[in-house]
Amino acid sequence: MVQGRSRARTTLLFLHGAGGFVEDGPLASRLAASIDADLVMPRMSDEDMSVESWALPIRSAVADLGPDDLVAGHSFGGSLPLTVLVERAWRVRRVHLLAMPNWGADGWEVEEYDFDGPEPPQSLTLHHCRDDTVVPFAHLALNTRMLPGARVEAHATGGHQLEDELPELLGA
């Protein structure tokens, strides 16, 4: 699901979750429509879940973004842009991380995915629903400690796909 980009409109780069290209498509489309943006959603590998395998297409897509564009990463796709965003000065300024797992010792404890770099310079907003049954809500507090400069949006309902929170989710 990669839709075309016209230069006059904002672009939403949506990074889907693990194995979630099809499942996350409706969320990505609703988010893009809610802010009247062109949607770019690269298909990430379901077989190679290494940081570098996912970082390559993220780098390529972020390089095409301008300062008025947005990045939204969902679940696993919310964890991986952090590594890319601190690599160099990207033009994109706003990043929304949706239902992002925490990979540290108090989270799911997967060393390869555990982000321990400096906080990215972009404006970060962390979104998580209390009724998420895939990534526990407690991960939001862990991610808030890891990214103390991020804005935090705790949503009462919406589940893992943030279904009850549209269309205002990315408006802030």
mmCIF file with all atom_site columns, C-alpha atoms in Angstrom:
data_model
loop_
_atom_site.group_PDB
_atom_site.id
_atom_site.type_symbol
_atom_site.label_atom_id
_atom_site.label_alt_id
_atom_site.label_comp_id
_atom_site.label_asym_id
_atom_site.label_entity_id
_atom_site.label_seq_id
_atom_site.pdbx_PDB_ins_code
_atom_site.Cartn_x
_atom_site.Cartn_y
_atom_site.Cartn_z
_atom_site.occupancy
_atom_site.B_iso_or_equiv
_atom_site.pdbx_formal_charge
_atom_site.auth_seq_id
_atom_site.auth_comp_id
_atom_site.auth_asym_id
_atom_site.auth_atom_id
_atom_site.pdbx_PDB_model_num
ATOM 1   C CA . MET A 1 1   ? 0.000   0.000   0.000  1.00 0.00 ? 1   MET A CA 1
ATOM 2   C CA . VAL A 1 2   ? 2.123   2.843   -1.265 1.00 0.00 ? 2   VAL A CA 1
ATOM 3   C CA . GLN A 1 3   ? 0.157   5.727   -2.630 1.00 0.00 ? 3   GLN A CA 1
ATOM 4   C CA . GLY A 1 4   ? 1.614   8.466   -4.733 1.00 0.00 ? 4   GLY A CA 1
ATOM 5   C CA . ARG A 1 5   ? 3.098   11.637  -3.365 1.00 0.00 ? 5   ARG A CA 1
ATOM 6   C CA . SER A 1 6   ? 2.251   15.042  -4.686 1.00 0.00 ? 6   SER A CA 1
ATOM 7   C CA . ARG A 1 7   ? 4.654   17.780  -3.599 1.00 0.00 ? 7   ARG A CA 1
ATOM 8   C CA . ALA A 1 8   ? 1.917   20.245  -2.648 1.00 0.00 ? 8   ALA A CA 1
ATOM 9   C CA . ARG A 1 9   ? 0.472   18.012  0.084  1.00 0.00 ? 9   ARG A CA 1
ATOM 10  C CA . THR A 1 10  ? 1.732   16.699  3.353  1.00 0.00 ? 10  THR A CA 1
ATOM 11  C CA . THR A 1 11  ? 3.011   13.136  3.321  1.00 0.00 ? 11  THR A CA 1
ATOM 12  C CA . LEU A 1 12  ? 2.381   10.618  6.077  1.00 0.00 ? 12  LEU A CA 1
ATOM 13  C CA . LEU A 1 13  ? 5.059   7.952   6.214  1.00 0.00 ? 13  LEU A CA 1
ATOM 14  C CA . PHE A 1 14  ? 3.419   5.037   8.021  1.00 0.00 ? 14  PHE A CA 1
ATOM 15  C CA . LEU A 1 15  ? 5.626   2.232   9.346  1.00 0.00 ? 15  LEU A CA 1
ATOM 16  C CA . HIS A 1 16  ? 3.546   -0.878  9.980  1.00 0.00 ? 16  HIS A CA 1
ATOM 17  C CA . GLY A 1 17  ? 4.007   -3.384  12.770 1.00 0.00 ? 17  GLY A CA 1
ATOM 18  C CA . ALA A 1 18  ? 5.662   -6.803  12.553 1.00 0.00 ? 18  ALA A CA 1
ATOM 19  C CA . GLY A 1 19  ? 3.843   -8.826  9.921  1.00 0.00 ? 19  GLY A CA 1
ATOM 20  C CA . GLY A 1 20  ? 1.245   -6.067  9.882  1.00 0.00 ? 20  GLY A CA 1
ATOM 21  C CA . PHE A 1 21  ? 1.390   -4.582  6.395  1.00 0.00 ? 21  PHE A CA 1
ATOM 22  C CA . VAL A 1 22  ? -2.135  -5.745  5.538  1.00 0.00 ? 22  VAL A CA 1
ATOM 23  C CA . GLU A 1 23  ? -3.555  -5.504  9.060  1.00 0.00 ? 23  GLU A CA 1
ATOM 24  C CA . ASP A 1 24  ? -2.239  -1.957  9.594  1.00 0.00 ? 24  ASP A CA 1
ATOM 25  C CA . GLY A 1 25  ? -3.401  -0.722  6.187  1.00 0.00 ? 25  GLY A CA 1
ATOM 26  C CA . PRO A 1 26  ? -6.798  0.533   7.395  1.00 0.00 ? 26  PRO A CA 1
ATOM 27  C CA . LEU A 1 27  ? -5.185  2.395   10.317 1.00 0.00 ? 27  LEU A CA 1
ATOM 28  C CA . ALA A 1 28  ? -2.655  4.012   7.978  1.00 0.00 ? 28  ALA A CA 1
ATOM 29  C CA . SER A 1 29  ? -5.349  5.016   5.488  1.00 0.00 ? 29  SER A CA 1
ATOM 30  C CA . ARG A 1 30  ? -7.587  6.495   8.195  1.00 0.00 ? 30  ARG A CA 1
ATOM 31  C CA . LEU A 1 31  ? -4.685  8.469   9.660  1.00 0.00 ? 31  LEU A CA 1
ATOM 32  C CA . ALA A 1 32  ? -3.662  9.859   6.271  1.00 0.00 ? 32  ALA A CA 1
ATOM 33  C CA . ALA A 1 33  ? -7.260  10.804  5.456  1.00 0.00 ? 33  ALA A CA 1
ATOM 34  C CA . SER A 1 34  ? -7.704  12.479  8.858  1.00 0.00 ? 34  SER A CA 1
ATOM 35  C CA . ILE A 1 35  ? -4.924  14.945  8.079  1.00 0.00 ? 35  ILE A CA 1
ATOM 36  C CA . ASP A 1 36  ? -5.523  15.066  4.308  1.00 0.00 ? 36  ASP A CA 1
ATOM 37  C CA . ALA A 1 37  ? -2.063  13.639  3.587  1.00 0.00 ? 37  ALA A CA 1
ATOM 38  C CA . ASP A 1 38  ? -0.579  11.435  0.922  1.00 0.00 ? 38  ASP A CA 1
ATOM 39  C CA . LEU A 1 39  ? 0.212   8.020   2.366  1.00 0.00 ? 39  LEU A CA 1
ATOM 40  C CA . VAL A 1 40  ? 3.547   6.278   1.922  1.00 0.00 ? 40  VAL A CA 1
ATOM 41  C CA . MET A 1 41  ? 3.682   2.845   3.540  1.00 0.00 ? 41  MET A CA 1
ATOM 42  C CA . PRO A 1 42  ? 6.717   0.739   2.608  1.00 0.00 ? 42  PRO A CA 1
ATOM 43  C CA . ARG A 1 43  ? 6.328   -3.004  3.029  1.00 0.00 ? 43  ARG A CA 1
ATOM 44  C CA . MET A 1 44  ? 8.836   -4.215  5.592  1.00 0.00 ? 44  MET A CA 1
ATOM 45  C CA . SER A 1 45  ? 10.179  -7.748  5.692  1.00 0.00 ? 45  SER A CA 1
ATOM 46  C CA . ASP A 1 46  ? 8.196   -10.392 7.555  1.00 0.00 ? 46  ASP A CA 1
ATOM 47  C CA . GLU A 1 47  ? 11.115  -12.820 7.308  1.00 0.00 ? 47  GLU A CA 1
ATOM 48  C CA . ASP A 1 48  ? 14.077  -10.662 8.309  1.00 0.00 ? 48  ASP A CA 1
ATOM 49  C CA . MET A 1 49  ? 13.134  -8.793  11.464 1.00 0.00 ? 49  MET A CA 1
ATOM 50  C CA . SER A 1 50  ? 16.640  -7.451  12.089 1.00 0.00 ? 50  SER A CA 1
ATOM 51  C CA . VAL A 1 51  ? 17.065  -3.783  12.887 1.00 0.00 ? 51  VAL A CA 1
ATOM 52  C CA . GLU A 1 52  ? 19.133  -3.215  9.742  1.00 0.00 ? 52  GLU A CA 1
ATOM 53  C CA . SER A 1 53  ? 16.615  -4.987  7.478  1.00 0.00 ? 53  SER A CA 1
ATOM 54  C CA . TRP A 1 54  ? 13.918  -2.575  8.629  1.00 0.00 ? 54  TRP A CA 1
ATOM 55  C CA . ALA A 1 55  ? 16.218  0.460   8.900  1.00 0.00 ? 55  ALA A CA 1
ATOM 56  C CA . LEU A 1 56  ? 17.129  0.373   5.181  1.00 0.00 ? 56  LEU A CA 1
ATOM 57  C CA . PRO A 1 57  ? 13.622  1.117   3.845  1.00 0.00 ? 57  PRO A CA 1
ATOM 58  C CA . ILE A 1 58  ? 12.957  3.518   6.737  1.00 0.00 ? 58  ILE A CA 1
ATOM 59  C CA . ARG A 1 59  ? 16.082  5.528   5.843  1.00 0.00 ? 59  ARG A CA 1
ATOM 60  C CA . SER A 1 60  ? 15.068  5.652   2.200  1.00 0.00 ? 60  SER A CA 1
ATOM 61  C CA . ALA A 1 61  ? 11.528  6.809   2.984  1.00 0.00 ? 61  ALA A CA 1
ATOM 62  C CA . VAL A 1 62  ? 12.553  9.373   5.630  1.00 0.00 ? 62  VAL A CA 1
ATOM 63  C CA . ALA A 1 63  ? 15.106  10.861  3.208  1.00 0.00 ? 63  ALA A CA 1
ATOM 64  C CA . ASP A 1 64  ? 12.214  11.840  0.907  1.00 0.00 ? 64  ASP A CA 1
ATOM 65  C CA . LEU A 1 65  ? 10.311  13.701  3.635  1.00 0.00 ? 65  LEU A CA 1
ATOM 66  C CA . GLY A 1 66  ? 10.235  17.423  4.213  1.00 0.00 ? 66  GLY A CA 1
ATOM 67  C CA . PRO A 1 67  ? 9.733   19.433  7.401  1.00 0.00 ? 67  PRO A CA 1
ATOM 68  C CA . ASP A 1 68  ? 5.924   19.515  7.037  1.00 0.00 ? 68  ASP A CA 1
ATOM 69  C CA . ASP A 1 69  ? 5.600   15.750  6.629  1.00 0.00 ? 69  ASP A CA 1
ATOM 70  C CA . LEU A 1 70  ? 4.910   13.231  9.396  1.00 0.00 ? 70  LEU A CA 1
ATOM 71  C CA . VAL A 1 71  ? 6.134   9.799   10.418 1.00 0.00 ? 71  VAL A CA 1
ATOM 72  C CA . ALA A 1 72  ? 3.807   7.416   12.262 1.00 0.00 ? 72  ALA A CA 1
ATOM 73  C CA . GLY A 1 73  ? 5.177   4.089   13.426 1.00 0.00 ? 73  GLY A CA 1
ATOM 74  C CA . HIS A 1 74  ? 2.866   1.416   14.771 1.00 0.00 ? 74  HIS A CA 1
ATOM 75  C CA . SER A 1 75  ? 3.892   -1.283  17.247 1.00 0.00 ? 75  SER A CA 1
ATOM 76  C CA . PHE A 1 76  ? 7.190   -2.852  16.068 1.00 0.00 ? 76  PHE A CA 1
ATOM 77  C CA . GLY A 1 77  ? 7.256   -0.185  13.346 1.00 0.00 ? 77  GLY A CA 1
ATOM 78  C CA . GLY A 1 78  ? 7.196   2.411   16.113 1.00 0.00 ? 78  GLY A CA 1
ATOM 79  C CA . SER A 1 79  ? 10.348  1.072   17.741 1.00 0.00 ? 79  SER A CA 1
ATOM 80  C CA . LEU A 1 80  ? 12.631  0.964   14.735 1.00 0.00 ? 80  LEU A CA 1
ATOM 81  C CA . PRO A 1 81  ? 12.567  4.576   13.508 1.00 0.00 ? 81  PRO A CA 1
ATOM 82  C CA . LEU A 1 82  ? 14.271  5.739   16.705 1.00 0.00 ? 82  LEU A CA 1
ATOM 83  C CA . THR A 1 83  ? 17.550  4.211   15.564 1.00 0.00 ? 83  THR A CA 1
ATOM 84  C CA . VAL A 1 84  ? 17.263  5.846   12.139 1.00 0.00 ? 84  VAL A CA 1
ATOM 85  C CA . LEU A 1 85  ? 16.188  9.264   13.438 1.00 0.00 ? 85  LEU A CA 1
ATOM 86  C CA . VAL A 1 86  ? 19.343  9.739   15.509 1.00 0.00 ? 86  VAL A CA 1
ATOM 87  C CA . GLU A 1 87  ? 21.707  8.805   12.663 1.00 0.00 ? 87  GLU A CA 1
ATOM 88  C CA . ARG A 1 88  ? 21.726  12.215  10.988 1.00 0.00 ? 88  ARG A CA 1
ATOM 89  C CA . ALA A 1 89  ? 19.818  15.472  10.611 1.00 0.00 ? 89  ALA A CA 1
ATOM 90  C CA . TRP A 1 90  ? 16.624  14.513  8.757  1.00 0.00 ? 90  TRP A CA 1
ATOM 91  C CA . ARG A 1 91  ? 14.255  17.201  7.509  1.00 0.00 ? 91  ARG A CA 1
ATOM 92  C CA . VAL A 1 92  ? 11.120  15.618  9.030  1.00 0.00 ? 92  VAL A CA 1
ATOM 93  C CA . ARG A 1 93  ? 10.173  17.244  12.336 1.00 0.00 ? 93  ARG A CA 1
ATOM 94  C CA . ARG A 1 94  ? 7.153   15.314  13.696 1.00 0.00 ? 94  ARG A CA 1
ATOM 95  C CA . VAL A 1 95  ? 6.985   11.642  14.657 1.00 0.00 ? 95  VAL A CA 1
ATOM 96  C CA . HIS A 1 96  ? 4.095   9.752   16.258 1.00 0.00 ? 96  HIS A CA 1
ATOM 97  C CA . LEU A 1 97  ? 4.825   6.371   17.830 1.00 0.00 ? 97  LEU A CA 1
ATOM 98  C CA . LEU A 1 98  ? 1.680   4.283   18.252 1.00 0.00 ? 98  LEU A CA 1
ATOM 99  C CA . ALA A 1 99  ? 1.400   1.333   20.655 1.00 0.00 ? 99  ALA A CA 1
ATOM 100 C CA . MET A 1 100 ? 5.184   1.030   20.708 1.00 0.00 ? 100 MET A CA 1
ATOM 101 C CA . PRO A 1 101 ? 6.668   -1.897  22.623 1.00 0.00 ? 101 PRO A CA 1
ATOM 102 C CA . ASN A 1 102 ? 9.536   -1.356  25.000 1.00 0.00 ? 102 ASN A CA 1
ATOM 103 C CA . TRP A 1 103 ? 12.398  -3.789  24.426 1.00 0.00 ? 103 TRP A CA 1
ATOM 104 C CA . GLY A 1 104 ? 14.400  -3.027  27.590 1.00 0.00 ? 104 GLY A CA 1
ATOM 105 C CA . ALA A 1 105 ? 14.888  -5.146  30.697 1.00 0.00 ? 105 ALA A CA 1
ATOM 106 C CA . ASP A 1 106 ? 11.527  -4.101  32.179 1.00 0.00 ? 106 ASP A CA 1
ATOM 107 C CA . GLY A 1 107 ? 9.693   -4.536  28.872 1.00 0.00 ? 107 GLY A CA 1
ATOM 108 C CA . TRP A 1 108 ? 9.961   -7.431  26.432 1.00 0.00 ? 108 TRP A CA 1
ATOM 109 C CA . GLU A 1 109 ? 13.738  -7.655  26.908 1.00 0.00 ? 109 GLU A CA 1
ATOM 110 C CA . VAL A 1 110 ? 15.057  -8.156  23.384 1.00 0.00 ? 110 VAL A CA 1
ATOM 111 C CA . GLU A 1 111 ? 18.518  -6.641  23.280 1.00 0.00 ? 111 GLU A CA 1
ATOM 112 C CA . GLU A 1 112 ? 18.658  -6.184  19.501 1.00 0.00 ? 112 GLU A CA 1
ATOM 113 C CA . TYR A 1 113 ? 15.607  -3.893  19.537 1.00 0.00 ? 113 TYR A CA 1
ATOM 114 C CA . ASP A 1 114 ? 16.332  -2.063  22.793 1.00 0.00 ? 114 ASP A CA 1
ATOM 115 C CA . PHE A 1 115 ? 16.952  1.592   21.924 1.00 0.00 ? 115 PHE A CA 1
ATOM 116 C CA . ASP A 1 116 ? 19.702  3.104   24.060 1.00 0.00 ? 116 ASP A CA 1
ATOM 117 C CA . GLY A 1 117 ? 20.753  6.052   21.955 1.00 0.00 ? 117 GLY A CA 1
ATOM 118 C CA . PRO A 1 118 ? 20.198  9.735   22.506 1.00 0.00 ? 118 PRO A CA 1
ATOM 119 C CA . GLU A 1 119 ? 16.672  11.046  22.148 1.00 0.00 ? 119 GLU A CA 1
ATOM 120 C CA . PRO A 1 120 ? 15.871  11.922  18.512 1.00 0.00 ? 120 PRO A CA 1
ATOM 121 C CA . PRO A 1 121 ? 15.670  15.669  17.796 1.00 0.00 ? 121 PRO A CA 1
ATOM 122 C CA . GLN A 1 122 ? 12.218  15.444  16.205 1.00 0.00 ? 122 GLN A CA 1
ATOM 123 C CA . SER A 1 123 ? 9.033   16.270  18.072 1.00 0.00 ? 123 SER A CA 1
ATOM 124 C CA . LEU A 1 124 ? 7.927   12.858  19.355 1.00 0.00 ? 124 LEU A CA 1
ATOM 125 C CA . THR A 1 125 ? 4.445   11.902  20.517 1.00 0.00 ? 125 THR A CA 1
ATOM 126 C CA . LEU A 1 126 ? 3.837   8.534   22.160 1.00 0.00 ? 126 LEU A CA 1
ATOM 127 C CA . HIS A 1 127 ? 0.300   7.138   21.826 1.00 0.00 ? 127 HIS A CA 1
ATOM 128 C CA . HIS A 1 128 ? -0.978  4.092   23.666 1.00 0.00 ? 128 HIS A CA 1
ATOM 129 C CA . CYS A 1 129 ? -4.453  2.798   24.537 1.00 0.00 ? 129 CYS A CA 1
ATOM 130 C CA . ARG A 1 130 ? -5.186  1.439   28.001 1.00 0.00 ? 130 ARG A CA 1
ATOM 131 C CA . ASP A 1 131 ? -7.109  -1.461  26.453 1.00 0.00 ? 131 ASP A CA 1
ATOM 132 C CA . ASP A 1 132 ? -4.292  -2.590  24.121 1.00 0.00 ? 132 ASP A CA 1
ATOM 133 C CA . THR A 1 133 ? -4.184  -6.398  24.409 1.00 0.00 ? 133 THR A CA 1
ATOM 134 C CA . VAL A 1 134 ? -1.090  -6.800  22.208 1.00 0.00 ? 134 VAL A CA 1
ATOM 135 C CA . VAL A 1 135 ? 1.430   -4.356  23.717 1.00 0.00 ? 135 VAL A CA 1
ATOM 136 C CA . PRO A 1 136 ? 0.719   -3.846  27.436 1.00 0.00 ? 136 PRO A CA 1
ATOM 137 C CA . PHE A 1 137 ? -0.167  -0.300  28.468 1.00 0.00 ? 137 PHE A CA 1
ATOM 138 C CA . ALA A 1 138 ? 2.707   -0.424  30.997 1.00 0.00 ? 138 ALA A CA 1
ATOM 139 C CA . HIS A 1 139 ? 5.110   -0.112  28.040 1.00 0.00 ? 139 HIS A CA 1
ATOM 140 C CA . LEU A 1 140 ? 4.020   3.532   27.665 1.00 0.00 ? 140 LEU A CA 1
ATOM 141 C CA . ALA A 1 141 ? 5.568   4.432   31.035 1.00 0.00 ? 141 ALA A CA 1
ATOM 142 C CA . LEU A 1 142 ? 8.779   2.598   30.104 1.00 0.00 ? 142 LEU A CA 1
ATOM 143 C CA . ASN A 1 143 ? 8.971   4.444   26.792 1.00 0.00 ? 143 ASN A CA 1
ATOM 144 C CA . THR A 1 144 ? 8.268   7.739   28.527 1.00 0.00 ? 144 THR A CA 1
ATOM 145 C CA . ARG A 1 145 ? 11.287  7.189   30.771 1.00 0.00 ? 145 ARG A CA 1
ATOM 146 C CA . MET A 1 146 ? 13.386  6.308   27.724 1.00 0.00 ? 146 MET A CA 1
ATOM 147 C CA . LEU A 1 147 ? 12.154  9.378   25.782 1.00 0.00 ? 147 LEU A CA 1
ATOM 148 C CA . PRO A 1 148 ? 11.536  12.040  28.455 1.00 0.00 ? 148 PRO A CA 1
ATOM 149 C CA . GLY A 1 149 ? 11.112  14.848  25.917 1.00 0.00 ? 149 GLY A CA 1
ATOM 150 C CA . ALA A 1 150 ? 8.236   13.109  24.135 1.00 0.00 ? 150 ALA A CA 1
ATOM 151 C CA . ARG A 1 151 ? 4.656   14.218  24.424 1.00 0.00 ? 151 ARG A CA 1
ATOM 152 C CA . VAL A 1 152 ? 2.524   11.409  25.887 1.00 0.00 ? 152 VAL A CA 1
ATOM 153 C CA . GLU A 1 153 ? -1.039  10.611  24.825 1.00 0.00 ? 153 GLU A CA 1
ATOM 154 C CA . ALA A 1 154 ? -2.696  7.887   26.902 1.00 0.00 ? 154 ALA A CA 1
ATOM 155 C CA . HIS A 1 155 ? -6.020  6.913   25.320 1.00 0.00 ? 155 HIS A CA 1
ATOM 156 C CA . ALA A 1 156 ? -8.787  5.201   27.285 1.00 0.00 ? 156 ALA A CA 1
ATOM 157 C CA . THR A 1 157 ? -9.925  2.923   24.479 1.00 0.00 ? 157 THR A CA 1
ATOM 158 C CA . GLY A 1 158 ? -8.988  1.962   20.946 1.00 0.00 ? 158 GLY A CA 1
ATOM 159 C CA . GLY A 1 159 ? -7.047  -1.253  21.424 1.00 0.00 ? 159 GLY A CA 1
ATOM 160 C CA . HIS A 1 160 ? -3.857  -2.004  19.572 1.00 0.00 ? 160 HIS A CA 1
ATOM 161 C CA . GLN A 1 161 ? -5.140  -0.381  16.364 1.00 0.00 ? 161 GLN A CA 1
ATOM 162 C CA . LEU A 1 162 ? -6.200  2.871   18.130 1.00 0.00 ? 162 LEU A CA 1
ATOM 163 C CA . GLU A 1 163 ? -9.643  2.496   16.577 1.00 0.00 ? 163 GLU A CA 1
ATOM 164 C CA . ASP A 1 164 ? -11.521 4.937   18.829 1.00 0.00 ? 164 ASP A CA 1
ATOM 165 C CA . GLU A 1 165 ? -9.022  7.754   18.529 1.00 0.00 ? 165 GLU A CA 1
ATOM 166 C CA . LEU A 1 166 ? -9.450  8.849   14.930 1.00 0.00 ? 166 LEU A CA 1
ATOM 167 C CA . PRO A 1 167 ? -9.536  11.262  13.232 1.00 0.00 ? 167 PRO A CA 1
ATOM 168 C CA . GLU A 1 168 ? -7.862  13.564  15.772 1.00 0.00 ? 168 GLU A CA 1
ATOM 169 C CA . LEU A 1 169 ? -4.906  11.306  16.582 1.00 0.00 ? 169 LEU A CA 1
ATOM 170 C CA . LEU A 1 170 ? -2.226  13.097  14.553 1.00 0.00 ? 170 LEU A CA 1
ATOM 171 C CA . GLY A 1 171 ? -3.784  16.542  14.657 1.00 0.00 ? 171 GLY A CA 1
ATOM 172 C CA . ALA A 1 172 ? -1.800  17.695  17.684 1.00 0.00 ? 172 ALA A CA 1
#
